[in-house]
Every structure is written in C-alpha cells, then in structure tokens.
PDB file of C-alpha atoms and ligand atoms in Angstrom:
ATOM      1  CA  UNK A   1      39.058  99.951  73.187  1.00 70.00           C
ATOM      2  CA  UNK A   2      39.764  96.857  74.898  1.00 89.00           C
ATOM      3  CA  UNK A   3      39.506  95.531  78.310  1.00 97.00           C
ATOM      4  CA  UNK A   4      42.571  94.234  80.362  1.00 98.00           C
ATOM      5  CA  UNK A   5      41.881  91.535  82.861  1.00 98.00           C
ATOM      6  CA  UNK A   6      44.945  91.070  85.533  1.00 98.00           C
ATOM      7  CA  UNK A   7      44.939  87.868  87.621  1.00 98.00           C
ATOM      8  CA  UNK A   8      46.034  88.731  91.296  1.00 98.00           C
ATOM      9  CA  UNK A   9      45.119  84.824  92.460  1.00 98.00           C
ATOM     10  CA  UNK A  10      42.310  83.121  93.859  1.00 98.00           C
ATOM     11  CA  UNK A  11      38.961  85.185  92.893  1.00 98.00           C
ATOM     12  CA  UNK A  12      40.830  88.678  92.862  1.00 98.00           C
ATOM     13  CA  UNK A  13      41.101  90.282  89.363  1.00 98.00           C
ATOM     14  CA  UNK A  14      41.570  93.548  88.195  1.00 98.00           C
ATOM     15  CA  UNK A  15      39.793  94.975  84.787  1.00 98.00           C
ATOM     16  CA  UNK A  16      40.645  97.577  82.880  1.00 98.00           C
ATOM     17  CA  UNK A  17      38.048  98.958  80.778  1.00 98.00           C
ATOM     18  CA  UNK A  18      37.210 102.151  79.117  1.00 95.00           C
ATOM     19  CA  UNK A  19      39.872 104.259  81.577  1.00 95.00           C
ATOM     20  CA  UNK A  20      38.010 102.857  84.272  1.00 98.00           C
ATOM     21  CA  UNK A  21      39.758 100.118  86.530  1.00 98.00           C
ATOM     22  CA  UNK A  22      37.442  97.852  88.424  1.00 98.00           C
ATOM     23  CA  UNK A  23      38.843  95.470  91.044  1.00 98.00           C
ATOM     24  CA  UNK A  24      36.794  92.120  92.071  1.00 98.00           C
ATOM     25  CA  UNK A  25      36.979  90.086  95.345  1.00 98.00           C
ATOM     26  CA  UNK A  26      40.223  92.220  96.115  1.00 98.00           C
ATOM     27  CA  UNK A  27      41.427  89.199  98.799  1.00 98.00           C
ATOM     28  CA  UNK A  28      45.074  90.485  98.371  1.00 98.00           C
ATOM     29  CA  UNK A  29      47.127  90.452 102.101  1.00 98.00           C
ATOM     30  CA  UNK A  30      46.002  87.252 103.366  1.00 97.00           C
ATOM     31  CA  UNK A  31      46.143  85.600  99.626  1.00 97.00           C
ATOM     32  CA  UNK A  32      49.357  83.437 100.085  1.00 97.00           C
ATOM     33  CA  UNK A  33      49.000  83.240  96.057  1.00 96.00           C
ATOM     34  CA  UNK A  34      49.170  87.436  95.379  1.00 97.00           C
ATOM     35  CA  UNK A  35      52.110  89.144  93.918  1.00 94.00           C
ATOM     36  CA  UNK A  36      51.002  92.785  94.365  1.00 97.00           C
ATOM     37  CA  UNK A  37      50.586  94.834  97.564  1.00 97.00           C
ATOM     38  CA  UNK A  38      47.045  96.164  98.153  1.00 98.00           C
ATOM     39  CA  UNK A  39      48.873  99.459  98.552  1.00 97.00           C
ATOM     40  CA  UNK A  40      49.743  99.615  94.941  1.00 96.00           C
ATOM     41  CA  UNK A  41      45.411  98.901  93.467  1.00 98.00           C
ATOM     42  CA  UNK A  42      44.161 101.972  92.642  1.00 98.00           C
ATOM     43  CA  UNK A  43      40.609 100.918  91.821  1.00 98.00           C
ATOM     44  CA  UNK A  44      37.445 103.573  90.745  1.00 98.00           C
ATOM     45  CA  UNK A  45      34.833 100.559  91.792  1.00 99.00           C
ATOM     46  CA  UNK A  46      35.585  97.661  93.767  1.00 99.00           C
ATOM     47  CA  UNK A  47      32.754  94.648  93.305  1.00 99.00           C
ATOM     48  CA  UNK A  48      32.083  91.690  95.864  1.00 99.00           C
ATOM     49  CA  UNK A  49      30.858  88.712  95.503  1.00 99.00           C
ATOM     50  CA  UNK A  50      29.973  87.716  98.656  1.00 98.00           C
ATOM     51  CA  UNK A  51      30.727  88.284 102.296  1.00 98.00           C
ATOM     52  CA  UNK A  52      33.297  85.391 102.874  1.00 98.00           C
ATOM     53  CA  UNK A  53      36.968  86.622 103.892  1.00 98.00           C
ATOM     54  CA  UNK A  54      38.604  85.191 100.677  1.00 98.00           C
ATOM     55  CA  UNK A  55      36.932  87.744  98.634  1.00 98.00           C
ATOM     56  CA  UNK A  56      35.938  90.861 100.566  1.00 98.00           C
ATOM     57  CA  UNK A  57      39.313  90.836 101.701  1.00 98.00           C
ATOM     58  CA  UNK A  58      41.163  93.751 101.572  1.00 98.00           C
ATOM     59  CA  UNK A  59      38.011  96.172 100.518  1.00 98.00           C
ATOM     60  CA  UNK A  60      37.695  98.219 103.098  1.00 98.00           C
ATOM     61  CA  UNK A  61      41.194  99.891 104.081  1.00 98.00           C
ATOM     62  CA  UNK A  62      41.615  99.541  99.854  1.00 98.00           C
ATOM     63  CA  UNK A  63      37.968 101.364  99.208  1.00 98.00           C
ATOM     64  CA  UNK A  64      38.750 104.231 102.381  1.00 98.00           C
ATOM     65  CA  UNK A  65      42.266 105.073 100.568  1.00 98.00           C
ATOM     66  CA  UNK A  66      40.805 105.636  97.414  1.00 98.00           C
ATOM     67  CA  UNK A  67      37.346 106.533  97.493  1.00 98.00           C
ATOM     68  CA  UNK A  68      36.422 103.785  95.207  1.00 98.00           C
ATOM     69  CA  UNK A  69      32.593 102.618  95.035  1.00 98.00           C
ATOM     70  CA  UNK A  70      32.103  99.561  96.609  1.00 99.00           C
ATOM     71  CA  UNK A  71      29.027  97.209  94.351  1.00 99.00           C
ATOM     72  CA  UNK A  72      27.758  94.581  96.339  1.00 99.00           C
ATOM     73  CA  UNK A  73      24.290  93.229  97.684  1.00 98.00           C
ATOM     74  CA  UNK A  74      22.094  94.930  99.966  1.00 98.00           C
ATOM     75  CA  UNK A  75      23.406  93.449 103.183  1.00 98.00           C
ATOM     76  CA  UNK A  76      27.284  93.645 102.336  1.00 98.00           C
ATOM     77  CA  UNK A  77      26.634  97.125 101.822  1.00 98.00           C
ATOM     78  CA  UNK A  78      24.615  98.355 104.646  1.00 98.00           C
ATOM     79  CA  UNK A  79      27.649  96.493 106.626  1.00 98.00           C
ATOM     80  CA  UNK A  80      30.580  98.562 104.360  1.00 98.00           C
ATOM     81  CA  UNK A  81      28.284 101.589 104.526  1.00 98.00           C
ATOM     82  CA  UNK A  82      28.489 101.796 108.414  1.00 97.00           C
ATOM     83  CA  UNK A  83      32.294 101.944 107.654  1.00 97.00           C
ATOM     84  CA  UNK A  84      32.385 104.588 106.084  1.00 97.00           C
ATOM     85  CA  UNK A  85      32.390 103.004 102.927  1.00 98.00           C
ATOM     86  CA  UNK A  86      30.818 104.313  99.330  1.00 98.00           C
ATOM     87  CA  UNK A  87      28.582 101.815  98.192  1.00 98.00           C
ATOM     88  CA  UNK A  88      25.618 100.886  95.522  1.00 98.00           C
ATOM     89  CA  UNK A  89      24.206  97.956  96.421  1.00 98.00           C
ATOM     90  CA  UNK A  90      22.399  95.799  93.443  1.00 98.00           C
ATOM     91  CA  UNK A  91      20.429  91.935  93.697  1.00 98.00           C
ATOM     92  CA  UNK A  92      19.973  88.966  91.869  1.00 98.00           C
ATOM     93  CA  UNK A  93      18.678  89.710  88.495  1.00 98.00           C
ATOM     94  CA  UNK A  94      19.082  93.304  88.380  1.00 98.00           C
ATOM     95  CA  UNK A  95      21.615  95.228  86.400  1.00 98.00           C
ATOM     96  CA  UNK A  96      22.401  98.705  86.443  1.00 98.00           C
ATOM     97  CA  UNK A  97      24.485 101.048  83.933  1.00 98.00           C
ATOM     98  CA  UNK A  98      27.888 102.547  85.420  1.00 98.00           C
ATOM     99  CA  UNK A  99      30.320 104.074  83.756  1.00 98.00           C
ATOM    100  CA  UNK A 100      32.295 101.492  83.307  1.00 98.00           C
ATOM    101  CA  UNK A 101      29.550  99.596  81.638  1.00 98.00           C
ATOM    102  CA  UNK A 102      26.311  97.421  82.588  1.00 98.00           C
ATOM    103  CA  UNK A 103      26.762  94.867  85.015  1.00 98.00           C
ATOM    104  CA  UNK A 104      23.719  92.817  86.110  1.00 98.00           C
ATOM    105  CA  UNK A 105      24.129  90.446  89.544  1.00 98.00           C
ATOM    106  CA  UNK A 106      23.625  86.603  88.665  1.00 98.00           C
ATOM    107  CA  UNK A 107      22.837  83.778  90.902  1.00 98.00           C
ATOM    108  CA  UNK A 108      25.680  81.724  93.077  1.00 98.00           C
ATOM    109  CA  UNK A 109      24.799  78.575  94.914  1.00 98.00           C
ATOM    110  CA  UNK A 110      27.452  79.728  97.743  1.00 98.00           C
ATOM    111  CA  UNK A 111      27.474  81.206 101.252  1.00 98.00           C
ATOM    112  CA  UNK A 112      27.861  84.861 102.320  1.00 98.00           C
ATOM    113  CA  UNK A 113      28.143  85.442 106.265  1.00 98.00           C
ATOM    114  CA  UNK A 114      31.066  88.027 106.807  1.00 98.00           C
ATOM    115  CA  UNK A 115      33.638  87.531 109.191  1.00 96.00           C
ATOM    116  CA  UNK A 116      31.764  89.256 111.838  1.00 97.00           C
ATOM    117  CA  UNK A 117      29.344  87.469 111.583  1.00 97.00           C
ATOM    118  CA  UNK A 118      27.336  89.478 110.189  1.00 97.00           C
ATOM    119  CA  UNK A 119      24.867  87.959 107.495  1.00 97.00           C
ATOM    120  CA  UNK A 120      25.924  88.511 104.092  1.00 98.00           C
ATOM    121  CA  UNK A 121      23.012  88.188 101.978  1.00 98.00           C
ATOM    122  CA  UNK A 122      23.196  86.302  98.851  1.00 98.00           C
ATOM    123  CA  UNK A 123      26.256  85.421  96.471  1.00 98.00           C
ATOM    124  CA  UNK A 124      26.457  86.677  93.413  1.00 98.00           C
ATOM    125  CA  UNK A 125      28.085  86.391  90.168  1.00 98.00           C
ATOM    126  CA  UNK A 126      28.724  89.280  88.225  1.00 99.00           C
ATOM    127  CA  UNK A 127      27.624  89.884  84.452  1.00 98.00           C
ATOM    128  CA  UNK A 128      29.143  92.471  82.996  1.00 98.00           C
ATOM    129  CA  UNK A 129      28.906  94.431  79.277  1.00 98.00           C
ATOM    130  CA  UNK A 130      31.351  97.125  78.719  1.00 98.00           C
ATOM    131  CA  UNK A 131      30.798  99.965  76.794  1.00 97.00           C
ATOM    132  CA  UNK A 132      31.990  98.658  73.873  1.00 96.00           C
ATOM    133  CA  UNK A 133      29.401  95.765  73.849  1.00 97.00           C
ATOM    134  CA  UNK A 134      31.941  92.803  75.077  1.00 98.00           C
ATOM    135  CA  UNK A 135      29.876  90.327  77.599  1.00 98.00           C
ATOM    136  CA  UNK A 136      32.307  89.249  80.664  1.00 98.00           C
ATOM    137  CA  UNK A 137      30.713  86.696  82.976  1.00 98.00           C
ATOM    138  CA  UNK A 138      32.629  86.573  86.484  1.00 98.00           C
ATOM    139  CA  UNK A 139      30.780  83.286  88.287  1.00 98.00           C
ATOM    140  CA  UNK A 140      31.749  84.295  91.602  1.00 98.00           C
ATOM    141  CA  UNK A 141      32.216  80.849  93.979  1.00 98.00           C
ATOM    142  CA  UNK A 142      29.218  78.615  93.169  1.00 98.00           C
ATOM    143  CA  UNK A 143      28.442  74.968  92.532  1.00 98.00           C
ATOM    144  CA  UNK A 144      27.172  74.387  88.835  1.00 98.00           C
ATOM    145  CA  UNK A 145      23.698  75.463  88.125  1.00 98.00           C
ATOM    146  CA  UNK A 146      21.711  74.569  84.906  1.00 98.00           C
ATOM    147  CA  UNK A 147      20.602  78.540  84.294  1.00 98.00           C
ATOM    148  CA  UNK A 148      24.061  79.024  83.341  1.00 98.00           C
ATOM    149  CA  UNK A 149      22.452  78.074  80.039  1.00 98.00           C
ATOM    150  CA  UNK A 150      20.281  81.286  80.796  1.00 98.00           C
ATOM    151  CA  UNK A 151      23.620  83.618  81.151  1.00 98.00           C
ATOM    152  CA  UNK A 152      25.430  81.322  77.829  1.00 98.00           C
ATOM    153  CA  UNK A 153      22.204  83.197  75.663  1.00 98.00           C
ATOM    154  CA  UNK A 154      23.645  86.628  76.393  1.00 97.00           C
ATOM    155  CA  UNK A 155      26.705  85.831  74.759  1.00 98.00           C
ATOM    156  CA  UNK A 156      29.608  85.622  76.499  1.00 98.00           C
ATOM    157  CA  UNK A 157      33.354  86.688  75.233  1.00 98.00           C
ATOM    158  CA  UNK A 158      35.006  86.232  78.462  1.00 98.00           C
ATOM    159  CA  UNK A 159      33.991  83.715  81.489  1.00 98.00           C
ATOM    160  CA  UNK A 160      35.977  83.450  85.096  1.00 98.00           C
ATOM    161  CA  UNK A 161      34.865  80.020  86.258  1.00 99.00           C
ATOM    162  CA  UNK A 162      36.508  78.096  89.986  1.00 99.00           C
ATOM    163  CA  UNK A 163      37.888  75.193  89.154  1.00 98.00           C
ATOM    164  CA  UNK A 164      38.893  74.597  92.701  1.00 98.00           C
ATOM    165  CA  UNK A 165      36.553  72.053  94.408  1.00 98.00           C
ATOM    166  CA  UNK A 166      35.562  71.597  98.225  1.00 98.00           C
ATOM    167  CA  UNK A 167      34.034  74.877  98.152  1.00 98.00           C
ATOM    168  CA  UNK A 168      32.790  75.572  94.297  1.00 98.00           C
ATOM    169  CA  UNK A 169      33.026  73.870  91.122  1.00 98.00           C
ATOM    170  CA  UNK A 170      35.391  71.109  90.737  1.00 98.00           C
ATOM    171  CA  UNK A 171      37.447  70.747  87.218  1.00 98.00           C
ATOM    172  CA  UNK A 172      34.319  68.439  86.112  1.00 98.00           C
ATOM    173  CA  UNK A 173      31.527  70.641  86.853  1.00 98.00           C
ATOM    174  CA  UNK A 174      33.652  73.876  85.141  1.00 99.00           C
ATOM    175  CA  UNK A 175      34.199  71.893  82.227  1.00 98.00           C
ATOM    176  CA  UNK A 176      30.133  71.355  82.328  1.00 98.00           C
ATOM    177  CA  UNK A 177      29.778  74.977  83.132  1.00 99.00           C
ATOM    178  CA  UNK A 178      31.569  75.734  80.057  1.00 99.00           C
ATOM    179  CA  UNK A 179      29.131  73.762  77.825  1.00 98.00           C
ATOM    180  CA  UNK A 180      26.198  75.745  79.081  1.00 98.00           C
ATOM    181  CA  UNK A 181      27.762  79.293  78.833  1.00 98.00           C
ATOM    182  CA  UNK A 182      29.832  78.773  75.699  1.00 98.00           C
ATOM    183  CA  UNK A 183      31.984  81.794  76.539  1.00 98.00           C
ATOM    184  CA  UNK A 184      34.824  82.472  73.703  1.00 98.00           C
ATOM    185  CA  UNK A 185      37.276  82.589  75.871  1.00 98.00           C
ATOM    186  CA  UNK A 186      37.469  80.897  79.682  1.00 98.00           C
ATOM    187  CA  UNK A 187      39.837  81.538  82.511  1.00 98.00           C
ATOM    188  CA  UNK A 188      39.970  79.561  85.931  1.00 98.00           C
ATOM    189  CA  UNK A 189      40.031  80.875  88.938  1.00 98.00           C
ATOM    190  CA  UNK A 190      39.773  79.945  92.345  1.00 98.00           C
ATOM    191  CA  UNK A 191      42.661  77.387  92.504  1.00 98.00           C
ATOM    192  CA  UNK A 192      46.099  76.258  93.844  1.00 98.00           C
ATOM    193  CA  UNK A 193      45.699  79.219  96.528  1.00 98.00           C
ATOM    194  CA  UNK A 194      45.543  76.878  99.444  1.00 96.00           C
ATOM    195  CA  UNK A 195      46.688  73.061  99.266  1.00 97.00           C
ATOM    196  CA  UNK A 196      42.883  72.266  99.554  1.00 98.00           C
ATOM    197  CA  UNK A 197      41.832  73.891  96.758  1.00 98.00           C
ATOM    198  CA  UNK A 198      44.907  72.189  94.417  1.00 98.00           C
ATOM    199  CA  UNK A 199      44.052  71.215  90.956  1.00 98.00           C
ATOM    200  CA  UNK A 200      45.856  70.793  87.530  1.00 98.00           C
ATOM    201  CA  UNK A 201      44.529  73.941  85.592  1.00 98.00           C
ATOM    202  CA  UNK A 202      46.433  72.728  82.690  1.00 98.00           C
ATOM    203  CA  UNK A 203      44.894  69.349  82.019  1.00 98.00           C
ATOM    204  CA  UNK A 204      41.531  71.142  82.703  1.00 98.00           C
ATOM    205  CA  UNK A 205      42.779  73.331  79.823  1.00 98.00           C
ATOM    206  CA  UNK A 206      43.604  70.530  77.339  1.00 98.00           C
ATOM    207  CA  UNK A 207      39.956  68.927  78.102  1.00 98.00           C
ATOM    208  CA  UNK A 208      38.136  71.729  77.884  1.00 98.00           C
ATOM    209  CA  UNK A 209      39.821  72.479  74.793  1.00 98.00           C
ATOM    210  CA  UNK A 210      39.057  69.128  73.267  1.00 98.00           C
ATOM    211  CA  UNK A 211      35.057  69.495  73.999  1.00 98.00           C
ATOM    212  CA  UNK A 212      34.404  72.586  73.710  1.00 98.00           C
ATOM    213  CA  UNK A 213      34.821  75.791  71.547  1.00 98.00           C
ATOM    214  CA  UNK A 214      35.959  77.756  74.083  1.00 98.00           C
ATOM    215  CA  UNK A 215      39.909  79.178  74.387  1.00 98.00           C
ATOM    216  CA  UNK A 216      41.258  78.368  77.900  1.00 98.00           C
ATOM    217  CA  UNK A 217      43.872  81.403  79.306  1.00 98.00           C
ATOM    218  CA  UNK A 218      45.540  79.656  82.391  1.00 98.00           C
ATOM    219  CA  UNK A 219      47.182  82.266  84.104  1.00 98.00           C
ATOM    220  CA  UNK A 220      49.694  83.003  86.960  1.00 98.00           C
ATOM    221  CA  UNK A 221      48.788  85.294  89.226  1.00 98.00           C
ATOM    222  CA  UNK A 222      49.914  88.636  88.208  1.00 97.00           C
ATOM    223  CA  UNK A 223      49.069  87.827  84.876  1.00 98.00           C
ATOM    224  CA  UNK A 224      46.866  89.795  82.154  1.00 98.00           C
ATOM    225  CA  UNK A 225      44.915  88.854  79.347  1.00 97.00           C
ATOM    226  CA  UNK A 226      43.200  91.209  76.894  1.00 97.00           C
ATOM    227  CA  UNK A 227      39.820  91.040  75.298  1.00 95.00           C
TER     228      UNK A 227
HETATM  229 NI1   NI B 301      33.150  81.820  99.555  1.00 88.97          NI
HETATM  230 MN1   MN B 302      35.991  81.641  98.063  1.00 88.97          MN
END
C-alpha cells in the first residue's frame, strides 16, 4: 500500500492513502498557482490548518458537495458546523484514529481568524501515520520552533515544510526545520503562489541536500509523489 501525495500549489495537497483520499488546506479557486478545478476533488476528509483564506479556501461548497468530514480545531469547526458542515474537531497534542490512519494536531506559531472574522482558534500542523505505519508531518504555516525536534523523534518519512517567507518559514529556517525533524524525504510548500511569497525552491533543494540526509521532491503544482 502506498500513499500518493498530489501538489495542487501553495498549502493544498491531496493524499491518497489506503482507498481513502484526504485533501489539506483545499485553497483551490482563488490559488492563482492551481491547475485543477475544485469541482473535480472528490475528498472523504478534508483537514484545515487554520482559519486564514489561503487554506480554508474552497472547504465549504467542496465539503457540502461531497459529504466529506471536515478535521479542524474546535473553533473552525463550530464555525463550518453552523454551515452545515460535517466536522470532528481535534487540538494541539491530541491525535485520534480515522480510517485513514492516526493523525495527531501539532503546534504552529501562525494566525487563525477566518475571513469573517470570526476567531479561528489555534494553527495547527498535522501529524499523520497511515495504516501502514508511514509518519507524514504536514507543518501547516508556522515560523520555526525548536519542538520540531519533539515531532523529528516520531520518525518522519515524509515532511511538507513553507519555504515561502513574510508569513512562515523562510528557505533558512526550513532548511533548520529540516535538521530538527530529519524527515526521509521533504517537500516545500507554500511558495511562488503570489510574487511575495517568491523563492528559488531549487537552490533550497541543492542546500538542503548538501546538509542534510533528507531527499528534497520540488514539485509543480499538479504534481504527485509516492511514499
Ligand atoms: Ni495563514
Ligand atoms: Mn498561508
């Protein structure tokens, strides 16, 4: 069994695990980076990260067409839940087993008011284990914390890190972020979406590469990797 990770751009990305597919910080219409149509996702559990429009996006028309569970905190889901959305809401620290696996909620240093207004709660970062035991860490936007160390202990195949600067990580702090997870494989995210948030993902590859053990996927949106 493997797991199929699509990149739709910025912090959107699709897994496919187990028959199950999962869809993350869906931010799909608006994303001048996507190269699907929200229309065509057909998601069983839609996760997000955090109430800011570039990642709760498109969840709502894309979670009432399908019926797909919405995973989020406490506050983003009270807020989906009066919209008729499906929703288990989770926190900092605490995992719970799905059927697509066990994913446990990790800490962000972000923001999370939703466009309303409407407060958000607290980011997260996802942690995921499929069924078949492989460890996927999705950061979520954050600045670099030192308890990524903490999350690096659990053994990670597969990290999603922003690269992007202004509002997370810069190429620096990912590459740092890398030392303390020491995932086996690294893709980043979170980049060349808007002309703020432009970066070279390839020379980040080449020194990550160089000091580190970890394999660097840069990929165009629409692209998959497997695990
Ligand atoms: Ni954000
Ligand atoms: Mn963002």
């Amino acid at each position: 069994m493997s797991t199929e990770l699509t990149w739709y751009g910025h912090a959107a990305i699709g897994l496919k695990t187990g028959g199950f597919n999962i869809l993350v910080d869906p931010f799909i219409t608006d994303n001048p980076a996507a190269t699907v149509n929200a229309d065509q996702l057909k998601p069983d559990f839609i996760l997000v990260s955090h109430g800011h429009g570039d990642h709760l996006g498109d969840t709502v028309s894309i979670a009432k067409r399908t019926g797909a569970m919405v995973i989020s905190n406490h506050e983003i889901c009270g807020w989906l839940a009066k919209q008729g959305v499906k929703t288990h809401s989770q926190h900092i620290g605490g995992g719970h087993k799905h059927p697509f696996g066990y994913l446990k909620f990790t800490l962000a240093l972000h923001g999370s008011g939703l466009p309303d207004g409407s407060c958000g709660g607290n980011p997260v970062g996802f942690l995921i284990t499929t069924n078949d035991g492989k460890k996927i860490y999705l950061a979520g936007d954050t600045g670099l914390f030192g308890d990524m160390r903490l999350i690096g202990e659990e053994g990670i195949d597969l990290a999603a890190l922003p690269i992007g600067d202004n509002f997370t990580m810069d190429p620096f702090d990912a590459l740092r972020a890398v030392k303390f997870l020491t995932p086996k494989h690294v893709i980043p995210i979170h980049y060349n979406t808007f002309e703020l948030i432009s970066q070279d993902a390839d020379s980040w590859s080449s020194q990550v590469t160089k000091e580190t053990g970890a394999t660097v996927h840069v990929l165009k949106p629409g692209d998959k990797f497997s695990l």
